[in-house]
C-alpha atoms as an extended CHARMM CRD file, in Angstrom:
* protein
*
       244  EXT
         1         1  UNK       CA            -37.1820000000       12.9850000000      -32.0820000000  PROA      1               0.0000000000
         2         2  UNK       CA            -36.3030000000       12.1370000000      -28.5130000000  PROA      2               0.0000000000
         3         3  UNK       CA            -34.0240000000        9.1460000000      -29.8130000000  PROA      3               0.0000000000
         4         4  UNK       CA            -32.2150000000       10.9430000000      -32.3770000000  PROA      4               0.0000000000
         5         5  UNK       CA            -31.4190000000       13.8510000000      -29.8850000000  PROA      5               0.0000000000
         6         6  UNK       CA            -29.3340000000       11.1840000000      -27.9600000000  PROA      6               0.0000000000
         7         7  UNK       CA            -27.8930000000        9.7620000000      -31.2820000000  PROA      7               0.0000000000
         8         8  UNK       CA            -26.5270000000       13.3160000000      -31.7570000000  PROA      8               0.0000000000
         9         9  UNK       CA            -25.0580000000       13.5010000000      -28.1750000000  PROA      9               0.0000000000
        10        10  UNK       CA            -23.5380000000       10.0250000000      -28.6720000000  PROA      10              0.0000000000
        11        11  UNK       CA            -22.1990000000       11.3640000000      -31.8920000000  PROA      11              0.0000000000
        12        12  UNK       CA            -20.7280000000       14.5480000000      -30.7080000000  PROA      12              0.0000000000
        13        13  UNK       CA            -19.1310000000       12.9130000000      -27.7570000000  PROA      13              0.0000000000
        14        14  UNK       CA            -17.5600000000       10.3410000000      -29.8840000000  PROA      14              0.0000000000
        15        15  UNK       CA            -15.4490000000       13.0230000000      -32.6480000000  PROA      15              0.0000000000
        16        16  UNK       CA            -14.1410000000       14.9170000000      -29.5870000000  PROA      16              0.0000000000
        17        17  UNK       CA            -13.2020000000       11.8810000000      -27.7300000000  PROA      17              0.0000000000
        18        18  UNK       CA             -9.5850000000       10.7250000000      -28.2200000000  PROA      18              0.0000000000
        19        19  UNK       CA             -7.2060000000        7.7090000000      -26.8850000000  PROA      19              0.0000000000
        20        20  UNK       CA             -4.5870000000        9.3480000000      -25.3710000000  PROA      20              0.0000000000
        21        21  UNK       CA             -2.5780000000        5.9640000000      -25.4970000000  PROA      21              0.0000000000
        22        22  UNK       CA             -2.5820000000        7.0800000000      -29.5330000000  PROA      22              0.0000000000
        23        23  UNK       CA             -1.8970000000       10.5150000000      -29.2760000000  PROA      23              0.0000000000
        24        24  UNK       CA              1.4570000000       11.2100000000      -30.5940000000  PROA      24              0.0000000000
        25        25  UNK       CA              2.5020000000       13.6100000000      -28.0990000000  PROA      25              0.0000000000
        26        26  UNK       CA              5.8700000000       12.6860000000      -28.2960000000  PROA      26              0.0000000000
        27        27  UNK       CA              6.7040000000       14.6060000000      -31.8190000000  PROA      27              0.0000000000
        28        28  UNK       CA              6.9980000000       17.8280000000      -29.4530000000  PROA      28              0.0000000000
        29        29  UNK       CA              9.0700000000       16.6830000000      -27.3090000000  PROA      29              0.0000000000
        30        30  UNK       CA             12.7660000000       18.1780000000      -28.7060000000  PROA      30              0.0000000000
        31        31  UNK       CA             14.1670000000       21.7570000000      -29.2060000000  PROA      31              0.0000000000
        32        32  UNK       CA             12.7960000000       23.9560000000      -32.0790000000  PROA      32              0.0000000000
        33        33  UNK       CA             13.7800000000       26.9440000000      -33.4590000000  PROA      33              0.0000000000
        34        34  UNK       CA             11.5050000000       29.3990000000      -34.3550000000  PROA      34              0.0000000000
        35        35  UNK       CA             11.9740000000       30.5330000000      -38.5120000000  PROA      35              0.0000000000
        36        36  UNK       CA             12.4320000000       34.3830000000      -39.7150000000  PROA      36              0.0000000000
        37        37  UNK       CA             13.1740000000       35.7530000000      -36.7420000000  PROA      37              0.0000000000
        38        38  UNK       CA             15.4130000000       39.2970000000      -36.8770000000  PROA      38              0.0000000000
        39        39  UNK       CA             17.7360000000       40.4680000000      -33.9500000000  PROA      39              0.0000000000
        40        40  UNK       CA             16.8880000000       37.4640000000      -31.7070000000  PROA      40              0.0000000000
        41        41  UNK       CA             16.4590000000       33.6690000000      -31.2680000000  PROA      41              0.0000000000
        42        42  UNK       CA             13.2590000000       32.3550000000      -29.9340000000  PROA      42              0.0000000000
        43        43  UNK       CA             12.7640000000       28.6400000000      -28.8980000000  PROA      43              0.0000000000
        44        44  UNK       CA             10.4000000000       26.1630000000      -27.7350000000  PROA      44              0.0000000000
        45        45  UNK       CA             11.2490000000       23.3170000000      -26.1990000000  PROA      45              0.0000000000
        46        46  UNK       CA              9.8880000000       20.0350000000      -24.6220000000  PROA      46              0.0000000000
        47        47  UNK       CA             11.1850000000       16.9860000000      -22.3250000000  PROA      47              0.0000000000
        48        48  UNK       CA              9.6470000000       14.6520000000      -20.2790000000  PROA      48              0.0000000000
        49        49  UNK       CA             10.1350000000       14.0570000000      -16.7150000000  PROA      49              0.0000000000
        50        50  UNK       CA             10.6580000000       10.2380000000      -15.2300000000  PROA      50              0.0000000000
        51        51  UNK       CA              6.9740000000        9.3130000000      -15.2490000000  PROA      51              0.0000000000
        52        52  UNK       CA              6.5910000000       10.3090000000      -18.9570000000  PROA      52              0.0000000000
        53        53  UNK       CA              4.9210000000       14.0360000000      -18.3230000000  PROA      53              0.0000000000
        54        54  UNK       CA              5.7080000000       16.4140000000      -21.3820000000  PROA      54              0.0000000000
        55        55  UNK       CA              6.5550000000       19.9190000000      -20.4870000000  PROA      55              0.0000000000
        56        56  UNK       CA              8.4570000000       22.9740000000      -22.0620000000  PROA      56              0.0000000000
        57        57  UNK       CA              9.6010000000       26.4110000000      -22.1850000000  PROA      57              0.0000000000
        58        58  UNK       CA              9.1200000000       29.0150000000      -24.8540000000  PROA      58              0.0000000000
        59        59  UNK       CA             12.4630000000       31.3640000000      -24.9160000000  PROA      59              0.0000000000
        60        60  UNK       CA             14.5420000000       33.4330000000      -26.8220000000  PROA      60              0.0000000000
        61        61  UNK       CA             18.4750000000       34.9210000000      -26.8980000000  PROA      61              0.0000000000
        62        62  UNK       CA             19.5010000000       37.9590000000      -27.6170000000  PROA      62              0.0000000000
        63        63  UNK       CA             22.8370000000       39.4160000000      -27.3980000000  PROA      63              0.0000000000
        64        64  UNK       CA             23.4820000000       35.8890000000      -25.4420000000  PROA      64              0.0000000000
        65        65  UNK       CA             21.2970000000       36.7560000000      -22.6070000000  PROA      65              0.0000000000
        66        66  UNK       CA             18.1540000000       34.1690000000      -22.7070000000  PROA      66              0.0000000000
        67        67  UNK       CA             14.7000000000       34.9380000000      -21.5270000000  PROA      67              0.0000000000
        68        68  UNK       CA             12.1340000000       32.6340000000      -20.8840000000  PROA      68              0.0000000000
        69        69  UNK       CA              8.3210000000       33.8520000000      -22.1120000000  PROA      69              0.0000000000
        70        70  UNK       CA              6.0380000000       30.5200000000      -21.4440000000  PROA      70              0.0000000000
        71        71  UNK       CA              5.5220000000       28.0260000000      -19.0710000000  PROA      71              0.0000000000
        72        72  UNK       CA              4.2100000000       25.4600000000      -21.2400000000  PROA      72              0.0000000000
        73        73  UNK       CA              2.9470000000       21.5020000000      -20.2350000000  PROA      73              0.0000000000
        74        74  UNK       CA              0.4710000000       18.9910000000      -22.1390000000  PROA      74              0.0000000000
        75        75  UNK       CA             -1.5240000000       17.6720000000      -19.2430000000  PROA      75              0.0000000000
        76        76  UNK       CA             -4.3690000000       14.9150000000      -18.7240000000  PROA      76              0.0000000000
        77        77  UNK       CA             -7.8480000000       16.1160000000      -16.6680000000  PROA      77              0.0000000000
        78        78  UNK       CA            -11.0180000000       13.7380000000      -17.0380000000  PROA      78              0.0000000000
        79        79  UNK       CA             -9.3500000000       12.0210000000      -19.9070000000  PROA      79              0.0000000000
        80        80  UNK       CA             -9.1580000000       15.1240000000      -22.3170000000  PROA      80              0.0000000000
        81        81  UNK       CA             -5.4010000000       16.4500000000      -23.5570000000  PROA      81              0.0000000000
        82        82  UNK       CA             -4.8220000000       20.0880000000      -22.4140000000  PROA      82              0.0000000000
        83        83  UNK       CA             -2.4580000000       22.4980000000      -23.6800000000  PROA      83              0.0000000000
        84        84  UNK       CA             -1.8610000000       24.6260000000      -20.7460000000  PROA      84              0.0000000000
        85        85  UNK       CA              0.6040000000       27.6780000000      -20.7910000000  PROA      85              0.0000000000
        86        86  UNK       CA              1.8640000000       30.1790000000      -18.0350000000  PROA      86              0.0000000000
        87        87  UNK       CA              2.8470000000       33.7540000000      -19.9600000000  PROA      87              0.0000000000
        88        88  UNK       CA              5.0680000000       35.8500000000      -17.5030000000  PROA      88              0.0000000000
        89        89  UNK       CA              3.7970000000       39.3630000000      -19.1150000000  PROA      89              0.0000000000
        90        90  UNK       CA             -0.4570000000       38.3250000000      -19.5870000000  PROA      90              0.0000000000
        91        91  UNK       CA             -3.3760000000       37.0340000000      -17.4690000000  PROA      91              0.0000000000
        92        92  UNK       CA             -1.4240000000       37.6880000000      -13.9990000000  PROA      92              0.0000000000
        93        93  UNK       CA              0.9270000000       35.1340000000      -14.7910000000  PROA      93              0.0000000000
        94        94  UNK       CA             -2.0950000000       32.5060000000      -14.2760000000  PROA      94              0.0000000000
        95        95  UNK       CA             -1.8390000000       29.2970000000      -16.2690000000  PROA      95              0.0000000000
        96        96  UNK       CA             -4.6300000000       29.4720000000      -19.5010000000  PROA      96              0.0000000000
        97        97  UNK       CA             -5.5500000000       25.9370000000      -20.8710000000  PROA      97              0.0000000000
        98        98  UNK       CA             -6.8160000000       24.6570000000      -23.9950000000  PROA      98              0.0000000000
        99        99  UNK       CA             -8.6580000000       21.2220000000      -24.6420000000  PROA      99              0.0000000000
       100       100  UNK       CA             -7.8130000000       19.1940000000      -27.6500000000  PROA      100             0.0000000000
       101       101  UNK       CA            -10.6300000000       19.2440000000      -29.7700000000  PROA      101             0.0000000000
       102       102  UNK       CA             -9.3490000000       18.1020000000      -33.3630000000  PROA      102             0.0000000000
       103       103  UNK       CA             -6.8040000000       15.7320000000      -33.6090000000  PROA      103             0.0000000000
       104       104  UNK       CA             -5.3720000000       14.0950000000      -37.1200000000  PROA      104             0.0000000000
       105       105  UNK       CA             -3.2260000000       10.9460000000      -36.8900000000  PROA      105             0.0000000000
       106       106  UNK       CA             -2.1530000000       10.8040000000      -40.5190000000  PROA      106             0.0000000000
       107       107  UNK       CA             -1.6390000000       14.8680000000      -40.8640000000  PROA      107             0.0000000000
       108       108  UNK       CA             -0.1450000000       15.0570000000      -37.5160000000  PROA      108             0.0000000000
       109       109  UNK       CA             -2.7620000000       17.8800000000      -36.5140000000  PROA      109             0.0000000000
       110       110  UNK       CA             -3.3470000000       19.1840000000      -32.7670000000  PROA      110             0.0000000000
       111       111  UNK       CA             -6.0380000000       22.0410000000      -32.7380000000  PROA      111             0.0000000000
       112       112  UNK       CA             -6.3090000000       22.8620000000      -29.0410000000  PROA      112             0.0000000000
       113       113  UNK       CA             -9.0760000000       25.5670000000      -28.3430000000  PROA      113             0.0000000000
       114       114  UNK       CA            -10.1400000000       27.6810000000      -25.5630000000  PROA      114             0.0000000000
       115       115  UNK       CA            -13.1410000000       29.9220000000      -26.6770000000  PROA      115             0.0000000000
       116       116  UNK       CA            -13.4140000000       31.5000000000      -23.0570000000  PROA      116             0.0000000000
       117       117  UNK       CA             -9.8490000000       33.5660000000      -23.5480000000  PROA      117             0.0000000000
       118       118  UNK       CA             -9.7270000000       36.6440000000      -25.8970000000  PROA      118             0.0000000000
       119       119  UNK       CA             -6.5190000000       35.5080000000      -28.0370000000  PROA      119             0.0000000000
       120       120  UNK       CA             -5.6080000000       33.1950000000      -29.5290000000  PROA      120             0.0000000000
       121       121  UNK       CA             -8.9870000000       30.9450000000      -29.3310000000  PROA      121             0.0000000000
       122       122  UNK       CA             -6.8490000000       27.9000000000      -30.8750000000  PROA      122             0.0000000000
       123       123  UNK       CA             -3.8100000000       26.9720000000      -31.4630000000  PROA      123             0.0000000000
       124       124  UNK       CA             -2.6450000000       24.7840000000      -34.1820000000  PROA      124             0.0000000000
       125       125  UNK       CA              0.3090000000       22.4330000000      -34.4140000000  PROA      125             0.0000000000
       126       126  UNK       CA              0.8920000000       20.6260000000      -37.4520000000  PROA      126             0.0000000000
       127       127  UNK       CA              4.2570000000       18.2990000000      -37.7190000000  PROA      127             0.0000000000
       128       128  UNK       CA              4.8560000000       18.2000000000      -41.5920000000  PROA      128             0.0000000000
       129       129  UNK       CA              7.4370000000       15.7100000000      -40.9090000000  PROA      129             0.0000000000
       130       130  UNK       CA             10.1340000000       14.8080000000      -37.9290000000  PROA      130             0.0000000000
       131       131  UNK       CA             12.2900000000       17.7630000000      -38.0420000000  PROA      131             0.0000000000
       132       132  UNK       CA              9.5690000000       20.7000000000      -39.1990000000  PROA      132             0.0000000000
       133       133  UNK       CA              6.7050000000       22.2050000000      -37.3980000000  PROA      133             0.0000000000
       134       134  UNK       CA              4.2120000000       24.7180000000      -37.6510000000  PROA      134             0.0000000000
       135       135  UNK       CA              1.8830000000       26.7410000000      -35.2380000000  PROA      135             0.0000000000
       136       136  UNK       CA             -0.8190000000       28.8670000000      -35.4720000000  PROA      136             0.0000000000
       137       137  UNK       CA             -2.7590000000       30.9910000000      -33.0600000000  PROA      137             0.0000000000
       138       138  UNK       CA             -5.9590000000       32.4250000000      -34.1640000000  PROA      138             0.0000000000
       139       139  UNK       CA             -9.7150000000       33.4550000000      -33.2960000000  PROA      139             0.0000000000
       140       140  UNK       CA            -12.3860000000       33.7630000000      -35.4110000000  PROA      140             0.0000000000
       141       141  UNK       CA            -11.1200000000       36.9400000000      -37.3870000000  PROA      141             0.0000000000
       142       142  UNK       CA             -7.5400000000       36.7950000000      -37.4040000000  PROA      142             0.0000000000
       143       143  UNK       CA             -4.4540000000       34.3620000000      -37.1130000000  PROA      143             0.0000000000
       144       144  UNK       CA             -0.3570000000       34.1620000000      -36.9520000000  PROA      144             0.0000000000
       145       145  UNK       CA              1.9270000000       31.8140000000      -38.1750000000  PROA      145             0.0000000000
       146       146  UNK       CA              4.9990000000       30.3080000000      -36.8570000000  PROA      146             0.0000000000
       147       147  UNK       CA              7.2170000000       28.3810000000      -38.5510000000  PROA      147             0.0000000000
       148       148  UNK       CA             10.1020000000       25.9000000000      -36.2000000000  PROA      148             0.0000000000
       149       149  UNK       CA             12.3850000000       23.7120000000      -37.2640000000  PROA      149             0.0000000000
       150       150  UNK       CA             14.1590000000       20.6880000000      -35.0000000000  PROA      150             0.0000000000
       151       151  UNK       CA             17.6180000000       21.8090000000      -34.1760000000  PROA      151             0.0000000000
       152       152  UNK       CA             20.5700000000       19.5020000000      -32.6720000000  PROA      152             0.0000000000
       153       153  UNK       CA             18.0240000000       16.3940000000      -32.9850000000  PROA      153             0.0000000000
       154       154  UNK       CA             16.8680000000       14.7660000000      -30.0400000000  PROA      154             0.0000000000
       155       155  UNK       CA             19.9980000000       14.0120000000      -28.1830000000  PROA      155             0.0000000000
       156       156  UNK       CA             18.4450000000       13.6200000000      -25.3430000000  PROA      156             0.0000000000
       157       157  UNK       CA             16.9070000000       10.7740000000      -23.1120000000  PROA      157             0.0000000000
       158       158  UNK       CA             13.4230000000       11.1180000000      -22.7500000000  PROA      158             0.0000000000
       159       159  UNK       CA             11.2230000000        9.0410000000      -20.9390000000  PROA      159             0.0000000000
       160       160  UNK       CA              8.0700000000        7.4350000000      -23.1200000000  PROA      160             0.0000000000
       161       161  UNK       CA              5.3020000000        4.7080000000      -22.2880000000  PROA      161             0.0000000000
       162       162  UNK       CA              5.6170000000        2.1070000000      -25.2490000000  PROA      162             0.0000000000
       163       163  UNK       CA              5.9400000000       -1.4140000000      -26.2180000000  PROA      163             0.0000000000
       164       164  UNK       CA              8.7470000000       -3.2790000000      -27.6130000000  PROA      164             0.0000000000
       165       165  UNK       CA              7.8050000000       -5.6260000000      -30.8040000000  PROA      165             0.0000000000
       166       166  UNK       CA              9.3810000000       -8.1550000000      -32.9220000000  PROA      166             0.0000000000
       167       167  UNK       CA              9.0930000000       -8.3000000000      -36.8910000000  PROA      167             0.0000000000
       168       168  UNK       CA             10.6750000000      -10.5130000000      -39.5140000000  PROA      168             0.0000000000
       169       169  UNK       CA             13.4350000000       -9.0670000000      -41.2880000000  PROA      169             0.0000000000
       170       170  UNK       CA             12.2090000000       -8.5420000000      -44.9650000000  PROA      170             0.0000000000
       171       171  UNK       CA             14.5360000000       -7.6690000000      -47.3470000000  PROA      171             0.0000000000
       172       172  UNK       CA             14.7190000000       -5.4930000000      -50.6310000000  PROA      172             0.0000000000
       173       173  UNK       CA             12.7440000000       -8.0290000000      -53.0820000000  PROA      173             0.0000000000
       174       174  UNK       CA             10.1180000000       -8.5070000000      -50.1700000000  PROA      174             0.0000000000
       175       175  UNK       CA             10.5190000000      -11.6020000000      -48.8520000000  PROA      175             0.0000000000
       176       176  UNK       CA             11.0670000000      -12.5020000000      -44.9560000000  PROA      176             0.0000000000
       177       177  UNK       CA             14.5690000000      -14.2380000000      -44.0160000000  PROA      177             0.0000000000
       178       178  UNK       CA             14.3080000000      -17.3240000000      -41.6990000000  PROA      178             0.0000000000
       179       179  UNK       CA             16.0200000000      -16.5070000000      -38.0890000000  PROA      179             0.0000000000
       180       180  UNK       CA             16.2440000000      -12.8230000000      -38.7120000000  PROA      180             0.0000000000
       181       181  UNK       CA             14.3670000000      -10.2820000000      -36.6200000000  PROA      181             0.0000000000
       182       182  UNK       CA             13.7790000000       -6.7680000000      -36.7670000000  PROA      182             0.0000000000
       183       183  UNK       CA             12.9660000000       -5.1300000000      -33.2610000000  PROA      183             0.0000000000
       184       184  UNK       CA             10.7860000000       -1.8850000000      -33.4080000000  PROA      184             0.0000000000
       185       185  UNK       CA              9.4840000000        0.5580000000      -30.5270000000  PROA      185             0.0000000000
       186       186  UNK       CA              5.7470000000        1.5780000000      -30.5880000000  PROA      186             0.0000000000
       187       187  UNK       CA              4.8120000000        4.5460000000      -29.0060000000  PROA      187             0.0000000000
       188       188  UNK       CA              1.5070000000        6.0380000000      -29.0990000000  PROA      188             0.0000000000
       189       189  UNK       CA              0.9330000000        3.9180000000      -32.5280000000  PROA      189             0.0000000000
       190       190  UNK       CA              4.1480000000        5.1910000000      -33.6150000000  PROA      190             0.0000000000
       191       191  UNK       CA              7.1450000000        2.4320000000      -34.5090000000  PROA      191             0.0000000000
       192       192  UNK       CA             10.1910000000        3.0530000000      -34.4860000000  PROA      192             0.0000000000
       193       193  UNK       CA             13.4330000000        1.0360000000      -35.4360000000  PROA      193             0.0000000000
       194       194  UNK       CA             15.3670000000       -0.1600000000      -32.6890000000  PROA      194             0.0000000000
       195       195  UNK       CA             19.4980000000        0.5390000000      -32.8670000000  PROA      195             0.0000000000
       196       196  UNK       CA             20.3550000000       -1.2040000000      -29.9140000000  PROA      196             0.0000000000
       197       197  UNK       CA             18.8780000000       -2.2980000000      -26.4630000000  PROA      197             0.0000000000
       198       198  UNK       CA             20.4370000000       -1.8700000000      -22.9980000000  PROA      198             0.0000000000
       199       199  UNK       CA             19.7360000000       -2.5420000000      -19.2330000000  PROA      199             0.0000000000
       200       200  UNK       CA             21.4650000000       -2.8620000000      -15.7980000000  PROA      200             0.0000000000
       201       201  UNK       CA             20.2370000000       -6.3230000000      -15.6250000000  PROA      201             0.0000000000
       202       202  UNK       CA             21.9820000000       -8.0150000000      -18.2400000000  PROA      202             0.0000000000
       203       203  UNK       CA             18.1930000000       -9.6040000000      -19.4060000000  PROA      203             0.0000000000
       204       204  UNK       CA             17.7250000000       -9.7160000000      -23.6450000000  PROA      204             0.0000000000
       205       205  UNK       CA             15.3010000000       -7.9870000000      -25.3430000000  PROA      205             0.0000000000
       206       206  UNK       CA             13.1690000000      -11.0720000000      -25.7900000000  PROA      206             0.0000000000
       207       207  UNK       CA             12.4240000000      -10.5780000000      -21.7390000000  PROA      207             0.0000000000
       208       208  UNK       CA             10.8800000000       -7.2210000000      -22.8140000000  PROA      208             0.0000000000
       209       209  UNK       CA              8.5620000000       -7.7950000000      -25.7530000000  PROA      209             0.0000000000
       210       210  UNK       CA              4.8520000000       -6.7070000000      -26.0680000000  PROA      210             0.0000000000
       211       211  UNK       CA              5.4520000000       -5.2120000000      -22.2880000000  PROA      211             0.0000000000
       212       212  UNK       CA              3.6740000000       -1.8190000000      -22.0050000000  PROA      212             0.0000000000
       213       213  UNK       CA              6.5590000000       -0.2820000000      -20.0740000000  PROA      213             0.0000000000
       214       214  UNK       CA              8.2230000000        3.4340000000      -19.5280000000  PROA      214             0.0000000000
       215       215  UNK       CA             11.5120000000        3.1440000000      -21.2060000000  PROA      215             0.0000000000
       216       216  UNK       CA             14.7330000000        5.8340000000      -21.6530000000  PROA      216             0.0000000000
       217       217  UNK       CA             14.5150000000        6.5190000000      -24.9050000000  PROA      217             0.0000000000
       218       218  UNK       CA             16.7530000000        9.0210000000      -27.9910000000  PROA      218             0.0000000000
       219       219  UNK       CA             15.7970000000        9.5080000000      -31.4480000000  PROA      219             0.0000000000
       220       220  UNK       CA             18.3230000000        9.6140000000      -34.2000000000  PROA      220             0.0000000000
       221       221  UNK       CA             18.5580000000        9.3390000000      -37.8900000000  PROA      221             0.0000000000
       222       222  UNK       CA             20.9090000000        7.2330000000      -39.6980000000  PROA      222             0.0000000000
       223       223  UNK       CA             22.8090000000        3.9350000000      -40.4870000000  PROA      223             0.0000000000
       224       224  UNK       CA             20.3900000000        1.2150000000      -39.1390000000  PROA      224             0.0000000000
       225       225  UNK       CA             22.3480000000       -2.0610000000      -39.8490000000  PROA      225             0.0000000000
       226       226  UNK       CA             26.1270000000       -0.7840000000      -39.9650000000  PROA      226             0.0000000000
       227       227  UNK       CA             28.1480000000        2.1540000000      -38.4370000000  PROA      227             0.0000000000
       228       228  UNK       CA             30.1400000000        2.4160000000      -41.5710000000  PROA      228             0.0000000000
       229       229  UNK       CA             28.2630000000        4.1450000000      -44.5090000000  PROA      229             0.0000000000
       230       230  UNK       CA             30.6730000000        2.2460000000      -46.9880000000  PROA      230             0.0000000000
       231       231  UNK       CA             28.4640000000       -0.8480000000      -46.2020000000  PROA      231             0.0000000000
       232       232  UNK       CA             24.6470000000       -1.3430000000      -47.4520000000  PROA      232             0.0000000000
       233       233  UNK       CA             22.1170000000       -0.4230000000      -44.7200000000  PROA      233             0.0000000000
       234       234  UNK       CA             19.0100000000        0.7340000000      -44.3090000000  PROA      234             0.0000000000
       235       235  UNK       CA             18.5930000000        4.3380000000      -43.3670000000  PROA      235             0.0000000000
       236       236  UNK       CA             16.1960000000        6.2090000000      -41.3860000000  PROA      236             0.0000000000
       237       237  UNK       CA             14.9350000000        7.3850000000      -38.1670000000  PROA      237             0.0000000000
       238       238  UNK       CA             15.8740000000        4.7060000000      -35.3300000000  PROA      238             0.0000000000
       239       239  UNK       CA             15.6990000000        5.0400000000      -31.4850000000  PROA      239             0.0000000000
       240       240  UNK       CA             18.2470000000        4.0900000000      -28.7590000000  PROA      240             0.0000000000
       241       241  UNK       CA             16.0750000000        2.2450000000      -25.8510000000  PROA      241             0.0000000000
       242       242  UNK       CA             16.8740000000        2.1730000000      -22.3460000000  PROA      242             0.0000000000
       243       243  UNK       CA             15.0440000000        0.2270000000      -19.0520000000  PROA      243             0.0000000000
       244       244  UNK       CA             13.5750000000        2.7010000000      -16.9040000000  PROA      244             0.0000000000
């Protein structure tokens, strides 16, 4: 009995213990616009500072004065993901954290849960794709739902802990063409296709590959082999890439 007791510890620890190196963190990061929303405009948004910390501010405009509501960071203590937010008008204006305790790679699923606070108890955010979002904040009798949508695309630099990698270019029958080389950034398990490469150091991309390195980074979506869409190319999201 003794021995399976500790099996079930061992268990339990293992489902609500996540690699943070594969926690993809970096879908918040961007401005989103809140959906249905009369009279006003109400925001949330997330960067990164130089060392790759995610923060952001819940907002909103009306009659083009902006306000900010939240305080909001994803932060690392004892090797658990926290969702920690500061609201202006509630608790004193003292920061209230939740741990990460369901997380879905495939989905895109972040349930964060504090069971200590009165409401909300969790809150959900699911990433149907690139550009849509959804949040929830419930207990264990009632809920809300928020829907958010990307707006202006990530224009900005952002600074993200990733690899660079180097795949054969395959092309549309299947089959991999001699000399030719795709070039793809991995972040947090994610890959994304690489549009161009640039540093101060005039070194090639080869110098960089399979490095585990902070690099500036923008997301787009578009033309990945040509600038003109009169020519064939593939099409997609692709990521400018930076030396930090």
């Amino acid at each position: 009995m003794k021995k399976l007791f500790i099996i079930a510890i061992i268990l339990l620890s293992a489902i609500n213990c996540f690699s943070q190196e594969n926690i993809k963190t970096h879908l918040f990061l961007g401005k989103w616009l809140m959906a249905e929303v009369k009279d006003a405009e109400i925001f949330e948004e997330w960067n990164t500072n130089s060392a790759g910390d995610i923060a952001g501010t819940s907002y909103y405009v009306k009659n083009g004065k902006e306000s900010v509501n939240e305080i909001l960071s994803l932060e690392s203590e004892e090797g658990n993901l926290n969702y920690c937010a500061i609201v202006f008008s509630q608790n004193d204006g003292n920061k209230i954290c939740y741990r990460l305790k369901e997380y879905d790679d495939k989905e895109n699923i972040f349930v964060f849960e504090n069971l200590n606070h009165d409401f909300p108890k969790r809150i959900i955010y699911k990433f149907q794709d690139f550009d849509n979002l959804s949040v929830r904040t419930e207990d264990d009798n009632k809920g809300n739902d928020f829907k958010f949508t990307r707006v202006e695309g990530l224009i900005n630099f952002y600074y993200l802990k990733g690899k660079i990698l180097k795949k054969p270019f395959v092309n549309k029958i299947g089959k991999e063409v001699p000399g030719i080389y795709d070039y793809f950034f991995e972040v947090q398990g994610e890959k994304y296709f690489i549009r161009n490469f640039k540093n101060n150091e005039s070194l090639q991309i080869e110098d960089y590959l399979e490095k585990e390195l902070i690099f500036q980074v923008s997301f787009h979506e578009g033309l990945w082999d040509s600038d003109d869409n009169n020519h064939q190319s593939r099409v997609g999201k692709y990521v400018k890439i930076y030396l930090h």
